[in-house]
PDB file of C-alpha atoms in Angstrom:
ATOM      1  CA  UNK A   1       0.000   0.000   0.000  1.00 57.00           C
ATOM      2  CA  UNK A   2       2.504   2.575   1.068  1.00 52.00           C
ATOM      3  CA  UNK A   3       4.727   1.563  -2.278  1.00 55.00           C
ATOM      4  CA  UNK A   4       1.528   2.211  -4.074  1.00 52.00           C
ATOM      5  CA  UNK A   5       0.422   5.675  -2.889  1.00 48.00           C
ATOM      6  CA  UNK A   6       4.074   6.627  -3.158  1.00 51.00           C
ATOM      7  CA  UNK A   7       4.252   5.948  -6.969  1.00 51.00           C
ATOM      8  CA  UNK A   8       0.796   7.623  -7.146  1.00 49.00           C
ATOM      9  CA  UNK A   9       1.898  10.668  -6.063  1.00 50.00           C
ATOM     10  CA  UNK A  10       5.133  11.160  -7.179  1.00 53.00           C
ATOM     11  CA  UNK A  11       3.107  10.308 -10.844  1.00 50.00           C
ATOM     12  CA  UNK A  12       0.600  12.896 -10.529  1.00 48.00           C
ATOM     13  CA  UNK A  13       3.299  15.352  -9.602  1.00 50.00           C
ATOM     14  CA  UNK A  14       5.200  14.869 -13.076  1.00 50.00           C
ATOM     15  CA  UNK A  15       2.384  15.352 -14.735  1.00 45.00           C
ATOM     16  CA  UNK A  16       0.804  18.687 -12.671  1.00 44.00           C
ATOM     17  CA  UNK A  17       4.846  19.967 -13.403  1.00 47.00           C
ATOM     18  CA  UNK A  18       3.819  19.625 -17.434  1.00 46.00           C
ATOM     19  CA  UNK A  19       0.748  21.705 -17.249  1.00 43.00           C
ATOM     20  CA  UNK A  20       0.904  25.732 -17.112  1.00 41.00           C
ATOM     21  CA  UNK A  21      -2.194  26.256 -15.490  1.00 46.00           C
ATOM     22  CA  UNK A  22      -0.295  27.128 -11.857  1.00 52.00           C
ATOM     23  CA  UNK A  23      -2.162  29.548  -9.726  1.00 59.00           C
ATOM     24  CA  UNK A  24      -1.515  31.447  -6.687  1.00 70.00           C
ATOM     25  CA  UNK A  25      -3.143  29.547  -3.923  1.00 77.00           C
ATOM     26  CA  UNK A  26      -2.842  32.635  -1.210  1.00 71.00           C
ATOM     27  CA  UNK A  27      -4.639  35.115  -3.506  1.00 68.00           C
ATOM     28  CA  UNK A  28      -7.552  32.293  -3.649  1.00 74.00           C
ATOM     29  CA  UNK A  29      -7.608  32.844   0.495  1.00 80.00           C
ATOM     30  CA  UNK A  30      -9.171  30.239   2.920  1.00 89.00           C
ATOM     31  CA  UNK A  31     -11.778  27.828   2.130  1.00 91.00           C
ATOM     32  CA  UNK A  32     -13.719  25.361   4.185  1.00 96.00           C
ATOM     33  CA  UNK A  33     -16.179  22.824   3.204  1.00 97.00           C
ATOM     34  CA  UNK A  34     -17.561  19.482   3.223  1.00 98.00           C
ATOM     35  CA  UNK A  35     -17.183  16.009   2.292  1.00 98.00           C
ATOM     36  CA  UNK A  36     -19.405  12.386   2.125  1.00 98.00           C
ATOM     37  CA  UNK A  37     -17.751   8.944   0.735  1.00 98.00           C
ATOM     38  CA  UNK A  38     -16.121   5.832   1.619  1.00 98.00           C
ATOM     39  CA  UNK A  39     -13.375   3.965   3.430  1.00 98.00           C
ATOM     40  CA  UNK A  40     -12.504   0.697   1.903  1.00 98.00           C
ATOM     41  CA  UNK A  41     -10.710  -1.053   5.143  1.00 97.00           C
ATOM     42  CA  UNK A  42      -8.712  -3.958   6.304  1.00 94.00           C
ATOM     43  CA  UNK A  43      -6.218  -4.796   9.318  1.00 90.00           C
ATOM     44  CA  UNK A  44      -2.912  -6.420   9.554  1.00 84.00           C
ATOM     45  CA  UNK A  45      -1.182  -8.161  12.441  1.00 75.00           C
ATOM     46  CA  UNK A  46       1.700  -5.287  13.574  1.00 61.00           C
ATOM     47  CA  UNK A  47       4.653  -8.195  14.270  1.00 65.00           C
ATOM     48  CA  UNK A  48       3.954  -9.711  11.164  1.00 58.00           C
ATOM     49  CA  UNK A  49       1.796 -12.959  12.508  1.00 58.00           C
ATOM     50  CA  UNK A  50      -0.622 -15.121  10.862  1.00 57.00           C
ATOM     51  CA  UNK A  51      -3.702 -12.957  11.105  1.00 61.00           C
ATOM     52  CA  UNK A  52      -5.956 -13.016   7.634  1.00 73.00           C
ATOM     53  CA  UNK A  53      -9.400 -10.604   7.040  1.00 85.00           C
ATOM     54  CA  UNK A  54     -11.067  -9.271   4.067  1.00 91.00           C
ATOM     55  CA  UNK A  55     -11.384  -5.812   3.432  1.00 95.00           C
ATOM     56  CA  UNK A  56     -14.916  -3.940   4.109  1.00 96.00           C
ATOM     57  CA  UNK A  57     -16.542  -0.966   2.618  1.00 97.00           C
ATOM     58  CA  UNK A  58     -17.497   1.680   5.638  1.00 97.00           C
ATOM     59  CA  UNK A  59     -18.808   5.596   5.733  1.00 98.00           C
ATOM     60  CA  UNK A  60     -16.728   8.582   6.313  1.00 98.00           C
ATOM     61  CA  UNK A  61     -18.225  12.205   5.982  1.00 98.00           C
ATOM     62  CA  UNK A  62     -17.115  15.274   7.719  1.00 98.00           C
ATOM     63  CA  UNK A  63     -15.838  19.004   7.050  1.00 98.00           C
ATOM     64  CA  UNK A  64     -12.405  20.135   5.612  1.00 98.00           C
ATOM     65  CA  UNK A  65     -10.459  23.313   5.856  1.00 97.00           C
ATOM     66  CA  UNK A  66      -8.191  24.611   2.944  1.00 94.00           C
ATOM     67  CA  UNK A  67      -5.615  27.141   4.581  1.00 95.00           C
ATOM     68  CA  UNK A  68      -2.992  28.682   2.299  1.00 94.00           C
ATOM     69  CA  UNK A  69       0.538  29.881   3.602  1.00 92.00           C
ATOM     70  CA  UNK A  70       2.349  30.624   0.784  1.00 87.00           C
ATOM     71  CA  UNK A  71       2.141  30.590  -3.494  1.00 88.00           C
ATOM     72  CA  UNK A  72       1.905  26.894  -3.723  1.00 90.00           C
ATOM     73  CA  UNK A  73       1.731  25.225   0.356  1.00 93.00           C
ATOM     74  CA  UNK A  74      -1.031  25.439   2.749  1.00 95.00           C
ATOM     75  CA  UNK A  75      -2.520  23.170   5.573  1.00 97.00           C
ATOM     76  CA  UNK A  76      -5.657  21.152   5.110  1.00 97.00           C
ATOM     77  CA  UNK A  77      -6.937  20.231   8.853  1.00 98.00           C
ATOM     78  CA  UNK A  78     -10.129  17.873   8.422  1.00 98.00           C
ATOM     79  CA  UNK A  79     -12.732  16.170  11.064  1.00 98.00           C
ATOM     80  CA  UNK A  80     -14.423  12.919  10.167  1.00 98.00           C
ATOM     81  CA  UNK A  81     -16.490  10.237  11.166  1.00 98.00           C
ATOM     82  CA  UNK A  82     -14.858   7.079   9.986  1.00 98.00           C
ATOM     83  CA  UNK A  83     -15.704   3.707   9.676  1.00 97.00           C
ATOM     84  CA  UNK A  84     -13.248   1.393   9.566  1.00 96.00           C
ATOM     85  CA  UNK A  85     -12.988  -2.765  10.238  1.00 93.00           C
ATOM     86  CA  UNK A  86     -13.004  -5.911   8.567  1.00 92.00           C
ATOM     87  CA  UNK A  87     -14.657  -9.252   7.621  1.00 91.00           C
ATOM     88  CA  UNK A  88     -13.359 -12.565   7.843  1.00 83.00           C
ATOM     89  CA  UNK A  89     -14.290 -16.084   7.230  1.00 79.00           C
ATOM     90  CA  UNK A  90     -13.422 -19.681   9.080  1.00 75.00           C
ATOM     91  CA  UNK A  91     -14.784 -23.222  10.055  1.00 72.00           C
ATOM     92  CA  UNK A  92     -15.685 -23.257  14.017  1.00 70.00           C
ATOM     93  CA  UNK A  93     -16.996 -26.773  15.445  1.00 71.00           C
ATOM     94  CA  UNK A  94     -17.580 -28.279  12.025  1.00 70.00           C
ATOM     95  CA  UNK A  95     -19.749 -25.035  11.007  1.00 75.00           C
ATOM     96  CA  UNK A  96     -18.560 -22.187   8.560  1.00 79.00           C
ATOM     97  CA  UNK A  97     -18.654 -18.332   9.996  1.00 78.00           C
ATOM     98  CA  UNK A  98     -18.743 -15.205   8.543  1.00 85.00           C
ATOM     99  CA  UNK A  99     -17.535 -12.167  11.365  1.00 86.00           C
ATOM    100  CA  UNK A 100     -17.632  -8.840  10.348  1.00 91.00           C
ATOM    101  CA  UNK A 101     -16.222  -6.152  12.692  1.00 90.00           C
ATOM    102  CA  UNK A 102     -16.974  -2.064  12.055  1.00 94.00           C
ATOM    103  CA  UNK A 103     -14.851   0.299  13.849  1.00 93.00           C
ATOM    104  CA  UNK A 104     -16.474   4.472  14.302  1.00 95.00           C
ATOM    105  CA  UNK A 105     -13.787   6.480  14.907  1.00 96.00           C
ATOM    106  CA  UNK A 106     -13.412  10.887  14.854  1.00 97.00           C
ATOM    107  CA  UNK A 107     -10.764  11.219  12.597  1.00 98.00           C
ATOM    108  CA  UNK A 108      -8.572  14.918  12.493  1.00 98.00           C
ATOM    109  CA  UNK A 109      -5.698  14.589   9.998  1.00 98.00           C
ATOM    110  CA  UNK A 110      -3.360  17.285   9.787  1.00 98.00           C
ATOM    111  CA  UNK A 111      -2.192  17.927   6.336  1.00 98.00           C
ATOM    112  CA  UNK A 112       0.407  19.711   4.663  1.00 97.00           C
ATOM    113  CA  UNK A 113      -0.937  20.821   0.615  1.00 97.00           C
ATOM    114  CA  UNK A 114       1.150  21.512  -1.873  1.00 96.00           C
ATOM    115  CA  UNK A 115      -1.111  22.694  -4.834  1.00 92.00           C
ATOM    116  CA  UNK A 116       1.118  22.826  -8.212  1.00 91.00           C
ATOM    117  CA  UNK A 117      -2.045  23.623  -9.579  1.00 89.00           C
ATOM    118  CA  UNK A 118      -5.491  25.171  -9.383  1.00 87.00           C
ATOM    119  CA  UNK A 119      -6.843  21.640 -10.432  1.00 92.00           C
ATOM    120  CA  UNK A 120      -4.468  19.515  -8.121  1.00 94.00           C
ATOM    121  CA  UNK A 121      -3.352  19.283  -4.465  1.00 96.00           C
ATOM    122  CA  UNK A 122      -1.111  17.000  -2.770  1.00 97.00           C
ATOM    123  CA  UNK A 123      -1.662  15.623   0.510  1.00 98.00           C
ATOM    124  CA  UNK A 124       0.243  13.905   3.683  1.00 98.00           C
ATOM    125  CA  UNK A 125       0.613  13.867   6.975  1.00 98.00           C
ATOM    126  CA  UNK A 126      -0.061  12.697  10.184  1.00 98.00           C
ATOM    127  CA  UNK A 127      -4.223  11.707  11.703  1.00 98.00           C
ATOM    128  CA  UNK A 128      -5.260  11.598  15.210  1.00 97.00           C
ATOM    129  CA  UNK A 129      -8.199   9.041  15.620  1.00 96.00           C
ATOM    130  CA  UNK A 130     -10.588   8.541  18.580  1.00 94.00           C
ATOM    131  CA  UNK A 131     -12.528   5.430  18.414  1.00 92.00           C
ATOM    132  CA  UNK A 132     -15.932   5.895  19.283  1.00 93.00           C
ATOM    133  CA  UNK A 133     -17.680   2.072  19.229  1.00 91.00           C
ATOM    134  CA  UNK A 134     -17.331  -1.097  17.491  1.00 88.00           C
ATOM    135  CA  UNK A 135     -19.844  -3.105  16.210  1.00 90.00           C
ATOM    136  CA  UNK A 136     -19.559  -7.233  15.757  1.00 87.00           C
ATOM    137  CA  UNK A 137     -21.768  -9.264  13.928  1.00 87.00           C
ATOM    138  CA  UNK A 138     -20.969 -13.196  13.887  1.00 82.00           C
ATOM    139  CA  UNK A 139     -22.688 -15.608  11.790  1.00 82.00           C
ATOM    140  CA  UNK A 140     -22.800 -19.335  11.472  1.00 78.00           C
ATOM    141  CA  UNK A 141     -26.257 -19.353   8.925  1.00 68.00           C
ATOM    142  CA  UNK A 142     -28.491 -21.396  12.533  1.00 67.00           C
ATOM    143  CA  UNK A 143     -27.121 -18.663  14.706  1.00 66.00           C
ATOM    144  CA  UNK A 144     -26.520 -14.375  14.494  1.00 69.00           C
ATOM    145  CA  UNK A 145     -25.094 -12.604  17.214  1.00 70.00           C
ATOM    146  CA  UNK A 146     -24.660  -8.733  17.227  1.00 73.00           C
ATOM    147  CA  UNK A 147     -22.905  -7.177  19.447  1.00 66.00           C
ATOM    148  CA  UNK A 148     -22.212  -2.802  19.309  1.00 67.00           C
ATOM    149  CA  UNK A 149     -20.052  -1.523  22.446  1.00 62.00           C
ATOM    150  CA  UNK A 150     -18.599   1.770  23.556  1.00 62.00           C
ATOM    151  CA  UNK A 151     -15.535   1.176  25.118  1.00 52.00           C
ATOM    152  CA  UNK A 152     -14.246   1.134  29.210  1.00 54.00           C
ATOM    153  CA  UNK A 153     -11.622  -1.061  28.758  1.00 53.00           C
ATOM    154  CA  UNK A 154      -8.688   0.732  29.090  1.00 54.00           C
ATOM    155  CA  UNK A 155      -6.425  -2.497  27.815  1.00 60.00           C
ATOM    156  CA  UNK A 156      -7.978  -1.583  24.068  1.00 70.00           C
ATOM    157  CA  UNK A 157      -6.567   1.515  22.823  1.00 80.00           C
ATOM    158  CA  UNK A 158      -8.778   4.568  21.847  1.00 86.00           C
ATOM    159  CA  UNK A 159      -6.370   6.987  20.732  1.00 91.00           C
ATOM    160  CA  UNK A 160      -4.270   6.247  17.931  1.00 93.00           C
ATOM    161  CA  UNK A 161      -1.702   8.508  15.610  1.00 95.00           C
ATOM    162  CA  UNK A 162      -1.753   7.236  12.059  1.00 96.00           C
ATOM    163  CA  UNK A 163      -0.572   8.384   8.552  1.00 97.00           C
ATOM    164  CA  UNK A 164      -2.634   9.457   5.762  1.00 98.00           C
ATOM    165  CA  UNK A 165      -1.507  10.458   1.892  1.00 98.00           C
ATOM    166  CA  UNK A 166      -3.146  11.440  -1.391  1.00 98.00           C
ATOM    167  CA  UNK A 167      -4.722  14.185  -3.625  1.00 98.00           C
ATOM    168  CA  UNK A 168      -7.653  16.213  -4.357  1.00 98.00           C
ATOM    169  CA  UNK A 169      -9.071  17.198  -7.611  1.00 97.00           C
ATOM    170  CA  UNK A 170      -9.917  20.468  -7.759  1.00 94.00           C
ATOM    171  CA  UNK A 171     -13.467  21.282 -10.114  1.00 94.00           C
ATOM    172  CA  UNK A 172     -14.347  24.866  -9.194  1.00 88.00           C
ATOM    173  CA  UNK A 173     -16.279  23.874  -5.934  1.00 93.00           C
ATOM    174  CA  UNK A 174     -16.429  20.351  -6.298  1.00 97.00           C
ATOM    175  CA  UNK A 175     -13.374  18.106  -4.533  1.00 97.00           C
ATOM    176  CA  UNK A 176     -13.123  14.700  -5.613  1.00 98.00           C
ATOM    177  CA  UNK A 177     -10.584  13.111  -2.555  1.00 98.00           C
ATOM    178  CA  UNK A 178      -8.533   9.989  -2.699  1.00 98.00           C
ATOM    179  CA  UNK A 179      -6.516   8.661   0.339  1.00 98.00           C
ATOM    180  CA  UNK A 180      -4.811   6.012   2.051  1.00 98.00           C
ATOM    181  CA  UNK A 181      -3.624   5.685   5.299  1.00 97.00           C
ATOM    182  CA  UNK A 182      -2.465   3.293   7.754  1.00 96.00           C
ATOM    183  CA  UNK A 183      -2.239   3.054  11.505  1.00 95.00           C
ATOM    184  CA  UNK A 184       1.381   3.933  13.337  1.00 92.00           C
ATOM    185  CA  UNK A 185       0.333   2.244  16.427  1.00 88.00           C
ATOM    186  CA  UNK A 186      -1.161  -1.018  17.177  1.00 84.00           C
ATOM    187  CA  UNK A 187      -5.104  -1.306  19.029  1.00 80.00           C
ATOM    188  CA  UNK A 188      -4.047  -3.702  21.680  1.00 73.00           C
ATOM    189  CA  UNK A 189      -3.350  -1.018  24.258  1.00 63.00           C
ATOM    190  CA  UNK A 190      -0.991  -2.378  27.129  1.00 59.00           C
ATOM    191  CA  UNK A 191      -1.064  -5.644  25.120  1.00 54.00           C
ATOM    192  CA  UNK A 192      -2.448  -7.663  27.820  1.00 55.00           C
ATOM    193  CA  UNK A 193      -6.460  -7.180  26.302  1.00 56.00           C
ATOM    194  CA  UNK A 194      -7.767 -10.571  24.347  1.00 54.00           C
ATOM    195  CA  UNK A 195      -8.607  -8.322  21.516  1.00 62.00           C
ATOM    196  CA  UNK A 196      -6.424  -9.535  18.562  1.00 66.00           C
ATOM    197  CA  UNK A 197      -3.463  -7.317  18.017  1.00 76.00           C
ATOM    198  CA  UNK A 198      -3.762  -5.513  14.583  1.00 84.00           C
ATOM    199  CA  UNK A 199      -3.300  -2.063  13.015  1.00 90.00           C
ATOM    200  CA  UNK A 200      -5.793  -0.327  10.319  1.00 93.00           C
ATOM    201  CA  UNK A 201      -5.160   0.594   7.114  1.00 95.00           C
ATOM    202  CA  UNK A 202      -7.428   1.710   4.464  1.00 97.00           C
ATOM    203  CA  UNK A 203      -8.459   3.797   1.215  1.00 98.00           C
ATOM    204  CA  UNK A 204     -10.377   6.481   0.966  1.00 98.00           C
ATOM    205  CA  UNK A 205     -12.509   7.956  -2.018  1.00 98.00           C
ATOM    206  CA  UNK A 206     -14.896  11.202  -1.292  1.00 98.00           C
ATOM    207  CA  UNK A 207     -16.550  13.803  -3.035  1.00 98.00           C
ATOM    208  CA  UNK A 208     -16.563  17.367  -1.456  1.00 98.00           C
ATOM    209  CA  UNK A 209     -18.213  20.618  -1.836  1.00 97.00           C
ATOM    210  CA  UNK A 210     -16.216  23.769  -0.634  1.00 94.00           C
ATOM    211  CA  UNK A 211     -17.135  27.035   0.089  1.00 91.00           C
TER     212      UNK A 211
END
């Protein structure tokens, strides 16, 4: 994934450097707006372990704020509610399962924009996440169990820093957004909770409307 977003961005830069339709971001001033799409989620083990899921589509919608600093660099703060998670599949006591785990979290990256162009901006940096609840839902086809929990246990962890990377295309007011991050820190806490150890990581796709 990171290889991917890397190649990505480094590809959409070479090709915003060809164009001559630059603009000066600072004399465009501050924007803010808002945003509605999807997450498209998985999680890995974080030592490397024999832990297998299947990604899952979740939510994510929020509001976005475009702050310029200079000709072509800015910040882009942003505040989401994010659903994250994933599904996975297995054979328990003879009988096949299906588990499916969604994850709300507030997310609030911080990013730093370069914007080589009033159609393109770049994106990266680092994304504070709180989460919220998680929501299980096991089943065997004779039996369903749901199960949706806030969390007390302080052995899970509910704050986590993770990285985030991509671009925005710019369409007068419309923002097209695509992202992908990945957690920095694992969600086991103190690592004594029976919660399996794993990390997040995800892509994003959403379409904004700025002001």
């Amino acid at each position: 994934m990171k290889k991917a977003v890397f190649i990505f961005v480094i590809a959409a830069t070479l090709v915003v450097s060809r164009s001559n339709a630059q603009s000066d971001w600072s004399a465009d001033g501050f924007h803010a707006g808002i945003k509605v799409g999807a997450n498209y989620s998985n999680v890995y083990d974080s030592k490397g372990d024999a832990f297998n899921a299947d990604a899952k589509f979740g939510f994510v919608g929020g509001a976005f704020f475009a702050i310029p600093i200079g000709k072509f660099f800015g910040i882009q703060p942003e505040i989401l509610f994010s659903q994250k998670g994933f599904e996975a599949t297995g054979v328990l006591l003879g009988n096949r399962y299906e588990f499916t785990r969604t994850t709300s979290y507030i997310d609030v990256p911080l990013f730093l924009a370069i914007k080589p162009s009033r159609f393109l901006t770049i994106l990266g940096g680092p994304q504070y996440s709180y989460l919220l609840k998680e929501k299980n839902n096991f089943n065997t086809g004779a039996v369903n169990l749901n199960q949706e929990r806030e969390f007390t246990n302080d052995n899970l962890r509910k704050n986590t820093l993770s990285f985030i990377g991509g671009v925005d295309v710019n369409l007068m007011q419309l923002v097209l957004g695509l992202r992908a991050g990945w957690d920095l820190q694992n969600n086991n806490g103190d690592g004594i909770s029976t919660t399996p150890r794993y990390k997040n990581a995800w892509y994003q796709a959403t379409v904004g409307f700025r002001f």
